[in-house]
Amino acid sequence: MSESDNYPEHLSREELRNRLEGVKERISKVVSLSSIRIICVTKGFPVATVESMRELEVYDFGENYQQELSSKAANLEDVRWHFIGTIQRSKLKKIAEVSSAIHSLSRVSEIRDLARLKYQGEVFLQVRSDEEVGRNGFRLQELEEGVDTSRNLGLNLVGLMGIASITSGYRAPEFFRLVRDLCDRYGLKRCSMGMSDDFDVALANGATDLRLGRVLLGPRPTLRSYN
Ligand SMILES: *Cc1c(COP(=O)(O)O)cnc(C)c1O
């Protein structure tokens, strides 16, 4: 028995519906539901999972790996794909071709590449706290250059993305507050933060785009070998 046999391919429609309703209820307790975009993170899940969620009127989906993204996007056209994973320069063109939004830009060179591709989708810059090593993202002192370069080159810069981390010098509420403050400082409307385990905290601190996987879909199947 392979490891993925431990999980059903995906949860029943009924269970997916219940989970989505539960998440919406939790959001409504903090902010108006209409101000929040739920991005359903489907990495590791089959196309059938995306189709089931779409039937529940979820149209925004997040993916971390270019090949998995491209393969799913080829099967489904009337949804919006959000790229949220580590960017490999050689794959940026293919990512740009199918993504409505890219959340994880972490270097000025990636911004330049994207501008050269005349990318018209939404662009987010990923931010990391200065204490964090080994995570992607602009350090705080590099962020202004990232913002200016994106704007000067005509990209549709809409927001920042932050991933809270226990290794960060900041605790999640402080880090989320920091990312929100940076959004406000640079006049950016969208704030992509909050995952299954911390989205309530992110919401309370000004998130607009939640990236939710397991809380909606259940345990993630072992990642397929797309990459
Ligand atoms: C996988 C992933 C998510 C979703 O994580 P869950 O804990 O399953 O909600 C969100 N954001 C990023 C950047 C991810 O890589």
mmCIF file of C-alpha atoms and ligand atoms in Angstrom:
data_model
loop_
_atom_site.group_PDB
_atom_site.id
_atom_site.type_symbol
_atom_site.label_atom_id
_atom_site.label_comp_id
_atom_site.label_asym_id
_atom_site.label_seq_id
_atom_site.Cartn_x
_atom_site.Cartn_y
_atom_site.Cartn_z
ATOM 1 C CA MET A 1 0.000 0.000 0.000
ATOM 2 C CA SER A 2 1.457 3.329 -0.996
ATOM 3 C CA GLU A 3 1.297 6.275 1.335
ATOM 4 C CA SER A 4 -1.387 8.037 -0.708
ATOM 5 C CA ASP A 5 -3.720 5.068 -0.270
ATOM 6 C CA ASN A 6 -4.146 6.192 3.324
ATOM 7 C CA TYR A 7 -6.219 9.087 2.085
ATOM 8 C CA PRO A 8 -9.302 9.063 -0.052
ATOM 9 C CA GLU A 9 -8.707 10.868 -3.345
ATOM 10 C CA HIS A 10 -10.786 13.653 -1.933
ATOM 11 C CA LEU A 11 -13.537 14.186 0.576
ATOM 12 C CA SER A 12 -17.188 13.737 -0.307
ATOM 13 C CA ARG A 13 -19.101 16.682 -1.782
ATOM 14 C CA GLU A 14 -21.077 16.883 1.414
ATOM 15 C CA GLU A 15 -17.955 17.083 3.567
ATOM 16 C CA LEU A 16 -16.367 19.686 1.270
ATOM 17 C CA ARG A 17 -19.549 21.742 1.448
ATOM 18 C CA ASN A 18 -19.602 21.547 5.250
ATOM 19 C CA ARG A 19 -15.979 22.573 5.518
ATOM 20 C CA LEU A 20 -16.453 25.528 3.168
ATOM 21 C CA GLU A 21 -19.518 26.681 5.109
ATOM 22 C CA GLY A 22 -17.569 26.338 8.362
ATOM 23 C CA VAL A 23 -14.725 28.475 7.023
ATOM 24 C CA LYS A 24 -17.150 31.124 5.766
ATOM 25 C CA GLU A 25 -18.790 31.212 9.173
ATOM 26 C CA ARG A 26 -15.444 31.737 10.890
ATOM 27 C CA ILE A 27 -14.634 34.549 8.462
ATOM 28 C CA SER A 28 -18.019 36.229 9.012
ATOM 29 C CA LYS A 29 -17.339 36.373 12.726
ATOM 30 C CA VAL A 30 -14.373 38.657 12.077
ATOM 31 C CA VAL A 31 -15.088 40.625 8.898
ATOM 32 C CA SER A 32 -17.612 40.918 6.113
ATOM 33 C CA LEU A 33 -17.355 37.807 3.984
ATOM 34 C CA SER A 34 -17.626 39.842 0.804
ATOM 35 C CA SER A 35 -14.339 41.618 1.555
ATOM 36 C CA ILE A 36 -12.393 38.347 1.601
ATOM 37 C CA ARG A 37 -11.102 36.196 -1.242
ATOM 38 C CA ILE A 38 -10.773 32.526 -0.379
ATOM 39 C CA ILE A 39 -8.048 30.881 -2.425
ATOM 40 C CA CYS A 40 -8.415 27.126 -2.251
ATOM 41 C CA VAL A 41 -4.931 25.580 -2.273
ATOM 42 C CA THR A 42 -5.127 22.345 -4.258
ATOM 43 C CA LYS A 43 -1.482 21.258 -4.462
ATOM 44 C CA GLY A 44 -1.326 17.491 -4.209
ATOM 45 C CA PHE A 45 -5.038 17.114 -4.933
ATOM 46 C CA PRO A 46 -6.473 15.853 -8.208
ATOM 47 C CA VAL A 47 -8.398 17.905 -10.779
ATOM 48 C CA ALA A 48 -11.588 16.299 -9.455
ATOM 49 C CA THR A 49 -11.103 18.189 -6.195
ATOM 50 C CA VAL A 50 -10.912 21.493 -8.065
ATOM 51 C CA GLU A 51 -14.074 20.582 -9.958
ATOM 52 C CA SER A 52 -15.916 19.756 -6.746
ATOM 53 C CA MET A 53 -14.935 23.061 -5.179
ATOM 54 C CA ARG A 54 -15.912 24.940 -8.305
ATOM 55 C CA GLU A 55 -19.362 23.406 -8.063
ATOM 56 C CA LEU A 56 -19.479 24.997 -4.607
ATOM 57 C CA GLU A 57 -18.774 28.333 -6.306
ATOM 58 C CA VAL A 58 -15.120 28.603 -5.419
ATOM 59 C CA TYR A 59 -13.298 30.057 -8.422
ATOM 60 C CA ASP A 60 -9.860 30.885 -7.020
ATOM 61 C CA PHE A 61 -7.280 28.131 -6.671
ATOM 62 C CA GLY A 62 -3.698 28.149 -5.445
ATOM 63 C CA GLU A 63 -0.820 25.987 -6.646
ATOM 64 C CA ASN A 64 2.867 25.753 -5.697
ATOM 65 C CA TYR A 65 4.451 23.863 -8.582
ATOM 66 C CA GLN A 66 4.522 24.922 -12.216
ATOM 67 C CA GLN A 67 3.999 21.519 -13.784
ATOM 68 C CA GLU A 68 1.133 20.618 -11.502
ATOM 69 C CA LEU A 69 -0.377 24.049 -12.144
ATOM 70 C CA SER A 70 -0.027 23.839 -15.928
ATOM 71 C CA SER A 71 -1.441 20.351 -16.023
ATOM 72 C CA LYS A 72 -4.493 21.316 -13.968
ATOM 73 C CA ALA A 73 -4.976 24.583 -15.861
ATOM 74 C CA ALA A 74 -5.060 22.679 -19.150
ATOM 75 C CA ASN A 75 -8.063 20.742 -17.838
ATOM 76 C CA LEU A 76 -10.033 23.643 -16.419
ATOM 77 C CA GLU A 77 -10.444 27.053 -17.948
ATOM 78 C CA ASP A 78 -13.116 28.932 -16.092
ATOM 79 C CA VAL A 79 -11.266 29.288 -12.794
ATOM 80 C CA ARG A 80 -8.527 31.659 -11.628
ATOM 81 C CA TRP A 81 -5.134 30.223 -10.749
ATOM 82 C CA HIS A 82 -2.927 31.805 -8.102
ATOM 83 C CA PHE A 83 0.716 30.839 -8.048
ATOM 84 C CA ILE A 84 1.938 30.750 -4.446
ATOM 85 C CA GLY A 85 5.080 28.603 -4.600
ATOM 86 C CA THR A 86 8.800 29.112 -4.918
ATOM 87 C CA ILE A 87 9.596 30.613 -8.311
ATOM 88 C CA GLN A 88 12.186 28.967 -10.494
ATOM 89 C CA ARG A 89 13.329 31.443 -13.060
ATOM 90 C CA SER A 90 13.204 28.963 -15.933
ATOM 91 C CA LYS A 91 9.548 28.252 -15.171
ATOM 92 C CA LEU A 92 8.263 31.790 -14.742
ATOM 93 C CA LYS A 93 7.037 32.082 -18.344
ATOM 94 C CA LYS A 94 4.854 29.008 -18.015
ATOM 95 C CA ILE A 95 3.595 30.154 -14.632
ATOM 96 C CA ALA A 96 2.693 33.550 -16.089
ATOM 97 C CA GLU A 97 0.832 31.976 -19.007
ATOM 98 C CA VAL A 98 -1.823 30.390 -16.815
ATOM 99 C CA SER A 99 -1.891 32.408 -13.582
ATOM 100 C CA SER A 100 -4.350 35.211 -12.832
ATOM 101 C CA ALA A 101 -2.183 36.162 -9.885
ATOM 102 C CA ILE A 102 1.351 35.485 -8.690
ATOM 103 C CA HIS A 103 1.783 35.889 -4.920
ATOM 104 C CA SER A 104 5.348 34.793 -4.350
ATOM 105 C CA LEU A 105 7.639 37.203 -6.174
ATOM 106 C CA SER A 106 10.755 37.364 -4.035
ATOM 107 C CA ARG A 107 13.476 39.035 -6.106
ATOM 108 C CA VAL A 108 13.888 42.092 -8.299
ATOM 109 C CA SER A 109 15.151 39.810 -11.086
ATOM 110 C CA GLU A 110 11.793 37.969 -11.065
ATOM 111 C CA ILE A 111 9.963 41.290 -11.319
ATOM 112 C CA ARG A 112 12.082 42.233 -14.337
ATOM 113 C CA ASP A 113 11.453 38.867 -15.975
ATOM 114 C CA LEU A 114 7.730 39.186 -15.428
ATOM 115 C CA ALA A 115 7.688 42.705 -16.855
ATOM 116 C CA ARG A 116 9.543 41.460 -19.930
ATOM 117 C CA LEU A 117 6.772 38.900 -20.375
ATOM 118 C CA LYS A 118 4.277 41.798 -20.215
ATOM 119 C CA TYR A 119 2.401 39.980 -17.477
ATOM 120 C CA GLN A 120 -0.983 41.611 -16.879
ATOM 121 C CA GLY A 121 -2.224 39.518 -13.944
ATOM 122 C CA GLU A 122 -2.176 40.524 -10.301
ATOM 123 C CA VAL A 123 1.243 40.736 -8.719
ATOM 124 C CA PHE A 124 2.026 40.318 -5.025
ATOM 125 C CA LEU A 125 5.472 40.641 -3.470
ATOM 126 C CA GLN A 126 6.318 38.130 -0.766
ATOM 127 C CA VAL A 127 7.694 39.636 2.428
ATOM 128 C CA ARG A 128 9.798 37.909 5.009
ATOM 129 C CA SER A 129 10.894 39.138 8.349
ATOM 130 C CA ASP A 130 14.579 39.883 8.719
ATOM 131 C CA GLU A 131 15.042 37.104 11.246
ATOM 132 C CA GLU A 132 13.928 34.417 8.860
ATOM 133 C CA VAL A 133 16.522 32.456 7.008
ATOM 134 C CA GLY A 134 15.701 29.979 4.295
ATOM 135 C CA ARG A 135 12.365 31.502 3.434
ATOM 136 C CA ASN A 136 11.622 33.283 0.190
ATOM 137 C CA GLY A 137 10.603 36.896 0.126
ATOM 138 C CA PHE A 138 11.854 40.433 0.118
ATOM 139 C CA ARG A 139 13.561 41.492 3.297
ATOM 140 C CA LEU A 140 12.035 44.591 4.768
ATOM 141 C CA GLN A 141 14.822 46.871 3.593
ATOM 142 C CA GLU A 142 14.547 45.515 0.019
ATOM 143 C CA LEU A 143 10.816 45.881 -0.264
ATOM 144 C CA GLU A 144 10.679 49.476 -1.405
ATOM 145 C CA GLU A 145 12.942 48.667 -4.344
ATOM 146 C CA GLY A 146 10.611 45.779 -5.226
ATOM 147 C CA VAL A 147 7.540 47.996 -5.072
ATOM 148 C CA ASP A 148 9.149 50.796 -7.117
ATOM 149 C CA THR A 149 10.524 48.416 -9.742
ATOM 150 C CA SER A 150 7.159 46.674 -10.169
ATOM 151 C CA ARG A 151 5.398 49.991 -10.654
ATOM 152 C CA ASN A 152 8.022 51.524 -12.892
ATOM 153 C CA LEU A 153 7.937 48.491 -15.162
ATOM 154 C CA GLY A 154 4.147 48.601 -15.429
ATOM 155 C CA LEU A 155 3.221 45.483 -13.514
ATOM 156 C CA ASN A 156 -0.198 45.307 -11.880
ATOM 157 C CA LEU A 157 1.111 45.316 -8.305
ATOM 158 C CA VAL A 158 -1.842 44.759 -5.969
ATOM 159 C CA GLY A 159 -0.492 43.494 -2.684
ATOM 160 C CA LEU A 160 1.937 41.687 -0.433
ATOM 161 C CA MET A 161 2.055 38.091 0.718
ATOM 162 C CA GLY A 162 3.274 36.933 4.123
ATOM 163 C CA ILE A 163 3.715 33.473 5.588
ATOM 164 C CA ALA A 164 3.846 33.367 9.365
ATOM 165 C CA SER A 165 6.391 31.039 10.791
ATOM 166 C CA ILE A 166 7.295 29.695 14.180
ATOM 167 C CA THR A 167 10.949 30.263 13.348
ATOM 168 C CA SER A 168 10.292 33.941 12.796
ATOM 169 C CA GLY A 169 11.366 36.435 15.386
ATOM 170 C CA TYR A 170 7.820 37.726 15.148
ATOM 171 C CA ARG A 171 4.791 35.918 16.431
ATOM 172 C CA ALA A 172 2.015 35.473 13.879
ATOM 173 C CA PRO A 173 -0.144 38.428 15.003
ATOM 174 C CA GLU A 174 2.817 40.800 14.935
ATOM 175 C CA PHE A 175 4.021 39.562 11.576
ATOM 176 C CA PHE A 176 0.563 39.827 10.017
ATOM 177 C CA ARG A 177 0.163 43.323 11.446
ATOM 178 C CA LEU A 178 3.521 44.264 9.963
ATOM 179 C CA VAL A 179 2.552 42.987 6.496
ATOM 180 C CA ARG A 180 -0.760 44.876 6.685
ATOM 181 C CA ASP A 181 1.032 48.070 7.721
ATOM 182 C CA LEU A 182 3.440 47.675 4.797
ATOM 183 C CA CYS A 183 0.490 47.251 2.420
ATOM 184 C CA ASP A 184 -0.989 50.486 3.743
ATOM 185 C CA ARG A 185 2.325 52.310 3.548
ATOM 186 C CA TYR A 186 2.692 51.422 -0.128
ATOM 187 C CA GLY A 187 -0.953 51.927 -1.003
ATOM 188 C CA LEU A 188 -1.574 48.248 -1.750
ATOM 189 C CA LYS A 189 -5.109 46.965 -1.339
ATOM 190 C CA ARG A 190 -4.553 43.239 -1.084
ATOM 191 C CA CYS A 191 -2.939 41.396 1.741
ATOM 192 C CA SER A 192 -2.359 37.684 1.099
ATOM 193 C CA MET A 193 -1.892 36.011 4.457
ATOM 194 C CA GLY A 194 -3.438 33.290 6.555
ATOM 195 C CA MET A 195 -3.371 29.526 6.031
ATOM 196 C CA SER A 196 -5.372 26.689 7.602
ATOM 197 C CA ASP A 197 -3.808 27.007 11.042
ATOM 198 C CA ASP A 198 -3.663 30.767 11.400
ATOM 199 C CA PHE A 199 -6.292 32.371 9.193
ATOM 200 C CA ASP A 200 -8.382 33.708 12.084
ATOM 201 C CA VAL A 201 -5.316 35.585 13.323
ATOM 202 C CA ALA A 202 -4.568 36.824 9.808
ATOM 203 C CA LEU A 203 -8.137 38.057 9.378
ATOM 204 C CA ALA A 204 -8.047 39.946 12.652
ATOM 205 C CA ASN A 205 -4.921 41.683 11.372
ATOM 206 C CA GLY A 206 -6.137 42.793 7.972
ATOM 207 C CA ALA A 207 -5.857 39.866 5.541
ATOM 208 C CA THR A 208 -7.866 40.087 2.310
ATOM 209 C CA ASP A 209 -6.695 36.908 0.550
ATOM 210 C CA LEU A 210 -6.689 33.645 2.543
ATOM 211 C CA ARG A 211 -4.734 30.720 1.119
ATOM 212 C CA LEU A 212 -6.493 27.659 2.499
ATOM 213 C CA GLY A 213 -5.684 24.025 1.846
ATOM 214 C CA ARG A 214 -6.268 21.420 4.556
ATOM 215 C CA VAL A 215 -9.024 23.222 6.411
ATOM 216 C CA LEU A 216 -11.113 23.042 3.229
ATOM 217 C CA LEU A 217 -9.918 19.814 1.677
ATOM 218 C CA GLY A 218 -8.690 17.588 4.481
ATOM 219 C CA PRO A 219 -5.219 16.022 4.714
ATOM 220 C CA ARG A 220 -3.080 16.610 1.651
ATOM 221 C CA PRO A 221 -2.307 13.522 -0.419
ATOM 222 C CA THR A 222 1.364 12.913 -1.011
ATOM 223 C CA LEU A 223 2.512 15.326 -3.701
ATOM 224 C CA ARG A 224 2.564 13.779 -7.124
ATOM 225 C CA SER A 225 5.819 13.763 -9.021
ATOM 226 C CA TYR A 226 5.069 16.692 -11.295
ATOM 227 C CA ASN A 227 8.346 18.453 -10.599
HETATM 228 C C1 LIG B 1 0.444 24.869 0.943
HETATM 229 C C2 LIG B 1 0.335 26.332 1.136
HETATM 230 C C3 LIG B 1 -0.839 26.911 1.673
HETATM 231 C C4 LIG B 1 -1.998 26.095 2.206
HETATM 232 O O1 LIG B 1 -1.619 25.460 3.391
HETATM 233 P P1 LIG B 1 -2.686 24.796 4.389
HETATM 234 O O2 LIG B 1 -1.933 24.740 5.668
HETATM 235 O O3 LIG B 1 -3.027 23.469 3.828
HETATM 236 O O4 LIG B 1 -3.850 25.708 4.472
HETATM 237 C C5 LIG B 1 -0.911 28.300 1.744
HETATM 238 N N1 LIG B 1 0.112 29.087 1.340
HETATM 239 C C6 LIG B 1 1.250 28.576 0.851
HETATM 240 C C7 LIG B 1 2.331 29.511 0.421
HETATM 241 C C8 LIG B 1 1.407 27.182 0.742
HETATM 242 O O5 LIG B 1 2.557 26.701 0.268
#
